[in-house]
């Protein structure tokens, strides 16, 4: 099942590398409608899946469609609030995190207690996607007229004026998104094996708690400078991972729940602050490309550590593997947080 999880971020990366700047060319709305329409088809594939091959195909298409949505949706959000980057970044992250939380909790409860969960989960998913399409149709188009369309693999694109800040944000993304990937993929396994918590519900609810905390942290974004938010977020992530390591060492479910909340707040502030930092310096007509490049880093960090952890567990066992992973995340988060606190990046006009 690690392969089924891993093909999703690979699909996201493929879409970001080929379709990342498409919304800068043809517009945000056509890309969003087409990609979400593909996700409706994905929901139908999941409902009809009867083998691992079907699941791999559905997850791959889900990744491709999600990758197309990510760059366009993030750019559209920044377009709609061009003079209030913290607000746009906060809404961006809240949408992602409350969506993950709602999906995790709803799917967990349906799988644990609902009828025919292999059908009802994806039927609900498809219905919500149709509602999203109806809403997007009514949105104004925000992208300026662009170049001719070229659907071919492209290098991740970051303007020279943005690269220094982008590199710092990217380091934070490595820490935050690797934690998100491992939590989503292995949360139920960790709660079952290391904390003796049986069933799928505890692990699913832990993922939901992390996402709710991440989304709730955005309520503070309007009152916090984006650089400080990113710095506090990465340091909170390090603290939360240290608590998680302690909870696994002593086998404490209560401490694990607390660590999930701290990690979630850290993820939310680091994610929102990072997007806000990029919004301050990214030229208006390059936002789709830059945000897609950010998500290339994010989803590589989301998927590759899960595959690596899955492979290493067979040799070292779950406990030692998670100890090494936690130490690596804490190291990256501490370095990034300190660099953000010490930095003094200047704001560059976002149009031009």
PDB file of N, CA and C in Angstrom, residues 91-142:
ATOM      1  N   UNK A  91      -6.001  32.312   3.867  1.00  0.00           N
ATOM      2  CA  UNK A  91      -7.157  31.637   3.277  1.00  0.00           C
ATOM      3  C   UNK A  91      -6.707  30.406   2.500  1.00  0.00           C
ATOM      4  N   UNK A  92      -5.584  30.538   1.797  1.00  0.00           N
ATOM      5  CA  UNK A  92      -5.027  29.422   1.032  1.00  0.00           C
ATOM      6  C   UNK A  92      -4.785  28.211   1.928  1.00  0.00           C
ATOM      7  N   UNK A  93      -4.097  28.439   3.026  1.00  0.00           N
ATOM      8  CA  UNK A  93      -3.750  27.339   3.924  1.00  0.00           C
ATOM      9  C   UNK A  93      -4.980  26.816   4.660  1.00  0.00           C
ATOM     10  N   UNK A  94      -5.873  27.708   5.076  1.00  0.00           N
ATOM     11  CA  UNK A  94      -7.085  27.260   5.763  1.00  0.00           C
ATOM     12  C   UNK A  94      -7.899  26.328   4.875  1.00  0.00           C
ATOM     13  N   UNK A  95      -7.992  26.673   3.593  1.00  0.00           N
ATOM     14  CA  UNK A  95      -8.752  25.824   2.676  1.00  0.00           C
ATOM     15  C   UNK A  95      -8.140  24.435   2.597  1.00  0.00           C
ATOM     16  N   UNK A  96      -6.808  24.375   2.466  1.00  0.00           N
ATOM     17  CA  UNK A  96      -6.125  23.084   2.373  1.00  0.00           C
ATOM     18  C   UNK A  96      -6.302  22.288   3.660  1.00  0.00           C
ATOM     19  N   UNK A  97      -6.020  22.925   4.796  1.00  0.00           N
ATOM     20  CA  UNK A  97      -5.980  22.180   6.054  1.00  0.00           C
ATOM     21  C   UNK A  97      -7.364  21.777   6.557  1.00  0.00           C
ATOM     22  N   UNK A  98      -8.341  22.666   6.452  1.00  0.00           N
ATOM     23  CA  UNK A  98      -9.688  22.268   6.868  1.00  0.00           C
ATOM     24  C   UNK A  98     -10.255  21.231   5.914  1.00  0.00           C
ATOM     25  N   UNK A  99      -9.838  21.292   4.641  1.00  0.00           N
ATOM     26  CA  UNK A  99     -10.244  20.245   3.706  1.00  0.00           C
ATOM     27  C   UNK A  99      -9.668  18.897   4.094  1.00  0.00           C
ATOM     28  N   UNK A 100      -8.376  18.869   4.435  1.00  0.00           N
ATOM     29  CA  UNK A 100      -7.748  17.617   4.874  1.00  0.00           C
ATOM     30  C   UNK A 100      -8.393  17.120   6.165  1.00  0.00           C
ATOM     31  N   UNK A 101      -8.627  18.047   7.099  1.00  0.00           N
ATOM     32  CA  UNK A 101      -9.231  17.647   8.377  1.00  0.00           C
ATOM     33  C   UNK A 101     -10.620  17.070   8.169  1.00  0.00           C
ATOM     34  N   UNK A 102     -11.433  17.776   7.395  1.00  0.00           N
ATOM     35  CA  UNK A 102     -12.781  17.278   7.146  1.00  0.00           C
ATOM     36  C   UNK A 102     -12.770  15.941   6.437  1.00  0.00           C
ATOM     37  N   UNK A 103     -11.876  15.810   5.446  1.00  0.00           N
ATOM     38  CA  UNK A 103     -11.782  14.543   4.729  1.00  0.00           C
ATOM     39  C   UNK A 103     -11.313  13.409   5.615  1.00  0.00           C
ATOM     40  N   UNK A 104     -10.295  13.685   6.443  1.00  0.00           N
ATOM     41  CA  UNK A 104      -9.756  12.635   7.310  1.00  0.00           C
ATOM     42  C   UNK A 104     -10.788  12.168   8.331  1.00  0.00           C
ATOM     43  N   UNK A 105     -11.464  13.129   8.964  1.00  0.00           N
ATOM     44  CA  UNK A 105     -12.443  12.759   9.993  1.00  0.00           C
ATOM     45  C   UNK A 105     -13.649  12.065   9.371  1.00  0.00           C
ATOM     46  N   UNK A 106     -14.169  12.627   8.269  1.00  0.00           N
ATOM     47  CA  UNK A 106     -15.345  12.025   7.633  1.00  0.00           C
ATOM     48  C   UNK A 106     -15.035  10.624   7.120  1.00  0.00           C
ATOM     49  N   UNK A 107     -13.881  10.478   6.446  1.00  0.00           N
ATOM     50  CA  UNK A 107     -13.524   9.161   5.916  1.00  0.00           C
ATOM     51  C   UNK A 107     -13.294   8.160   7.042  1.00  0.00           C
ATOM     52  N   UNK A 108     -12.634   8.612   8.122  1.00  0.00           N
ATOM     53  CA  UNK A 108     -12.382   7.723   9.256  1.00  0.00           C
ATOM     54  C   UNK A 108     -13.686   7.226   9.873  1.00  0.00           C
ATOM     55  N   UNK A 109     -14.615   8.136  10.085  1.00  0.00           N
ATOM     56  CA  UNK A 109     -15.887   7.744  10.701  1.00  0.00           C
ATOM     57  C   UNK A 109     -16.715   6.863   9.767  1.00  0.00           C
ATOM     58  N   UNK A 110     -16.681   7.164   8.471  1.00  0.00           N
ATOM     59  CA  UNK A 110     -17.426   6.328   7.527  1.00  0.00           C
ATOM     60  C   UNK A 110     -16.829   4.929   7.441  1.00  0.00           C
ATOM     61  N   UNK A 111     -15.481   4.853   7.416  1.00  0.00           N
ATOM     62  CA  UNK A 111     -14.830   3.540   7.361  1.00  0.00           C
ATOM     63  C   UNK A 111     -15.081   2.764   8.648  1.00  0.00           C
ATOM     64  N   UNK A 112     -15.045   3.473   9.789  1.00  0.00           N
ATOM     65  CA  UNK A 112     -15.218   2.789  11.062  1.00  0.00           C
ATOM     66  C   UNK A 112     -16.649   2.404  11.373  1.00  0.00           C
ATOM     67  N   UNK A 113     -17.601   3.240  10.941  1.00  0.00           N
ATOM     68  CA  UNK A 113     -18.976   3.027  11.395  1.00  0.00           C
ATOM     69  C   UNK A 113     -20.031   3.084  10.288  1.00  0.00           C
ATOM     70  N   UNK A 114     -19.678   3.559   9.098  1.00  0.00           N
ATOM     71  CA  UNK A 114     -20.684   3.785   8.068  1.00  0.00           C
ATOM     72  C   UNK A 114     -20.952   2.572   7.204  1.00  0.00           C
ATOM     73  N   UNK A 115     -22.051   2.625   6.437  1.00  0.00           N
ATOM     74  CA  UNK A 115     -22.379   1.528   5.519  1.00  0.00           C
ATOM     75  C   UNK A 115     -21.590   1.648   4.219  1.00  0.00           C
ATOM     76  N   UNK A 116     -21.112   0.529   3.696  1.00  0.00           N
ATOM     77  CA  UNK A 116     -20.414   0.475   2.399  1.00  0.00           C
ATOM     78  C   UNK A 116     -19.422   1.622   2.246  1.00  0.00           C
ATOM     79  N   UNK A 117     -18.423   1.723   3.136  1.00  0.00           N
ATOM     80  CA  UNK A 117     -17.523   2.876   3.096  1.00  0.00           C
ATOM     81  C   UNK A 117     -16.755   3.006   1.791  1.00  0.00           C
ATOM     82  N   UNK A 118     -16.479   1.874   1.110  1.00  0.00           N
ATOM     83  CA  UNK A 118     -15.743   1.947  -0.146  1.00  0.00           C
ATOM     84  C   UNK A 118     -16.536   2.686  -1.222  1.00  0.00           C
ATOM     85  N   UNK A 119     -17.847   2.876  -1.008  1.00  0.00           N
ATOM     86  CA  UNK A 119     -18.684   3.619  -1.941  1.00  0.00           C
ATOM     87  C   UNK A 119     -19.039   5.003  -1.390  1.00  0.00           C
ATOM     88  N   UNK A 120     -19.446   5.065  -0.133  1.00  0.00           N
ATOM     89  CA  UNK A 120     -19.964   6.320   0.412  1.00  0.00           C
ATOM     90  C   UNK A 120     -18.883   7.395   0.534  1.00  0.00           C
ATOM     91  N   UNK A 121     -17.652   7.002   0.868  1.00  0.00           N
ATOM     92  CA  UNK A 121     -16.567   7.985   0.984  1.00  0.00           C
ATOM     93  C   UNK A 121     -16.374   8.716  -0.336  1.00  0.00           C
ATOM     94  N   UNK A 122     -16.312   7.976  -1.426  1.00  0.00           N
ATOM     95  CA  UNK A 122     -16.019   8.586  -2.719  1.00  0.00           C
ATOM     96  C   UNK A 122     -17.246   9.230  -3.345  1.00  0.00           C
ATOM     97  N   UNK A 123     -18.441   8.755  -2.982  1.00  0.00           N
ATOM     98  CA  UNK A 123     -19.660   9.433  -3.428  1.00  0.00           C
ATOM     99  C   UNK A 123     -19.734  10.830  -2.817  1.00  0.00           C
ATOM    100  N   UNK A 124     -19.398  10.935  -1.526  1.00  0.00           N
ATOM    101  CA  UNK A 124     -19.366  12.238  -0.866  1.00  0.00           C
ATOM    102  C   UNK A 124     -18.307  13.133  -1.497  1.00  0.00           C
ATOM    103  N   UNK A 125     -17.133  12.567  -1.777  1.00  0.00           N
ATOM    104  CA  UNK A 125     -16.041  13.293  -2.420  1.00  0.00           C
ATOM    105  C   UNK A 125     -16.501  13.859  -3.765  1.00  0.00           C
ATOM    106  N   UNK A 126     -17.126  13.027  -4.589  1.00  0.00           N
ATOM    107  CA  UNK A 126     -17.586  13.471  -5.899  1.00  0.00           C
ATOM    108  C   UNK A 126     -18.639  14.562  -5.811  1.00  0.00           C
ATOM    109  N   UNK A 127     -19.554  14.442  -4.862  1.00  0.00           N
ATOM    110  CA  UNK A 127     -20.597  15.454  -4.704  1.00  0.00           C
ATOM    111  C   UNK A 127     -20.005  16.810  -4.327  1.00  0.00           C
ATOM    112  N   UNK A 128     -19.024  16.810  -3.433  1.00  0.00           N
ATOM    113  CA  UNK A 128     -18.383  18.064  -3.040  1.00  0.00           C
ATOM    114  C   UNK A 128     -17.616  18.686  -4.202  1.00  0.00           C
ATOM    115  N   UNK A 129     -17.021  17.863  -5.053  1.00  0.00           N
ATOM    116  CA  UNK A 129     -16.309  18.379  -6.221  1.00  0.00           C
ATOM    117  C   UNK A 129     -17.259  19.073  -7.189  1.00  0.00           C
ATOM    118  N   UNK A 130     -18.433  18.504  -7.378  1.00  0.00           N
ATOM    119  CA  UNK A 130     -19.420  19.124  -8.267  1.00  0.00           C
ATOM    120  C   UNK A 130     -19.852  20.483  -7.720  1.00  0.00           C
ATOM    121  N   UNK A 131     -20.028  20.567  -6.413  1.00  0.00           N
ATOM    122  CA  UNK A 131     -20.343  21.857  -5.788  1.00  0.00           C
ATOM    123  C   UNK A 131     -19.217  22.859  -6.045  1.00  0.00           C
ATOM    124  N   UNK A 132     -17.959  22.404  -5.951  1.00  0.00           N
ATOM    125  CA  UNK A 132     -16.815  23.285  -6.189  1.00  0.00           C
ATOM    126  C   UNK A 132     -16.809  23.810  -7.622  1.00  0.00           C
ATOM    127  N   UNK A 133     -17.113  22.949  -8.587  1.00  0.00           N
ATOM    128  CA  UNK A 133     -17.149  23.386  -9.987  1.00  0.00           C
ATOM    129  C   UNK A 133     -18.200  24.477 -10.181  1.00  0.00           C
ATOM    130  N   UNK A 134     -19.368  24.294  -9.597  1.00  0.00           N
ATOM    131  CA  UNK A 134     -20.433  25.299  -9.718  1.00  0.00           C
ATOM    132  C   UNK A 134     -19.980  26.644  -9.136  1.00  0.00           C
ATOM    133  N   UNK A 135     -19.216  26.602  -8.049  1.00  0.00           N
ATOM    134  CA  UNK A 135     -18.733  27.846  -7.442  1.00  0.00           C
ATOM    135  C   UNK A 135     -17.676  28.507  -8.317  1.00  0.00           C
ATOM    136  N   UNK A 136     -16.766  27.718  -8.891  1.00  0.00           N
ATOM    137  CA  UNK A 136     -15.680  28.270  -9.700  1.00  0.00           C
ATOM    138  C   UNK A 136     -16.212  28.916 -10.971  1.00  0.00           C
ATOM    139  N   UNK A 137     -17.271  28.360 -11.545  1.00  0.00           N
ATOM    140  CA  UNK A 137     -17.862  28.935 -12.757  1.00  0.00           C
ATOM    141  C   UNK A 137     -18.252  30.400 -12.535  1.00  0.00           C
ATOM    142  N   UNK A 138     -18.610  30.751 -11.313  1.00  0.00           N
ATOM    143  CA  UNK A 138     -19.064  32.109 -11.008  1.00  0.00           C
ATOM    144  C   UNK A 138     -17.927  33.059 -10.648  1.00  0.00           C
ATOM    145  N   UNK A 139     -16.710  32.555 -10.535  1.00  0.00           N
ATOM    146  CA  UNK A 139     -15.582  33.411 -10.176  1.00  0.00           C
ATOM    147  C   UNK A 139     -15.129  34.240 -11.371  1.00  0.00           C
ATOM    148  N   UNK A 140     -14.635  35.458 -11.135  1.00  0.00           N
ATOM    149  CA  UNK A 140     -14.057  36.238 -12.233  1.00  0.00           C
ATOM    150  C   UNK A 140     -12.711  35.655 -12.637  1.00  0.00           C
ATOM    151  N   UNK A 141     -12.354  35.821 -13.904  1.00  0.00           N
ATOM    152  CA  UNK A 141     -11.025  35.399 -14.360  1.00  0.00           C
ATOM    153  C   UNK A 141     -10.017  36.456 -13.940  1.00  0.00           C
ATOM    154  N   UNK A 142      -8.932  36.041 -13.301  1.00  0.00           N
ATOM    155  CA  UNK A 142      -7.966  36.989 -12.747  1.00  0.00           C
ATOM    156  C   UNK A 142      -6.635  37.007 -13.471  1.00  0.00           C
TER     157      UNK A 142
END
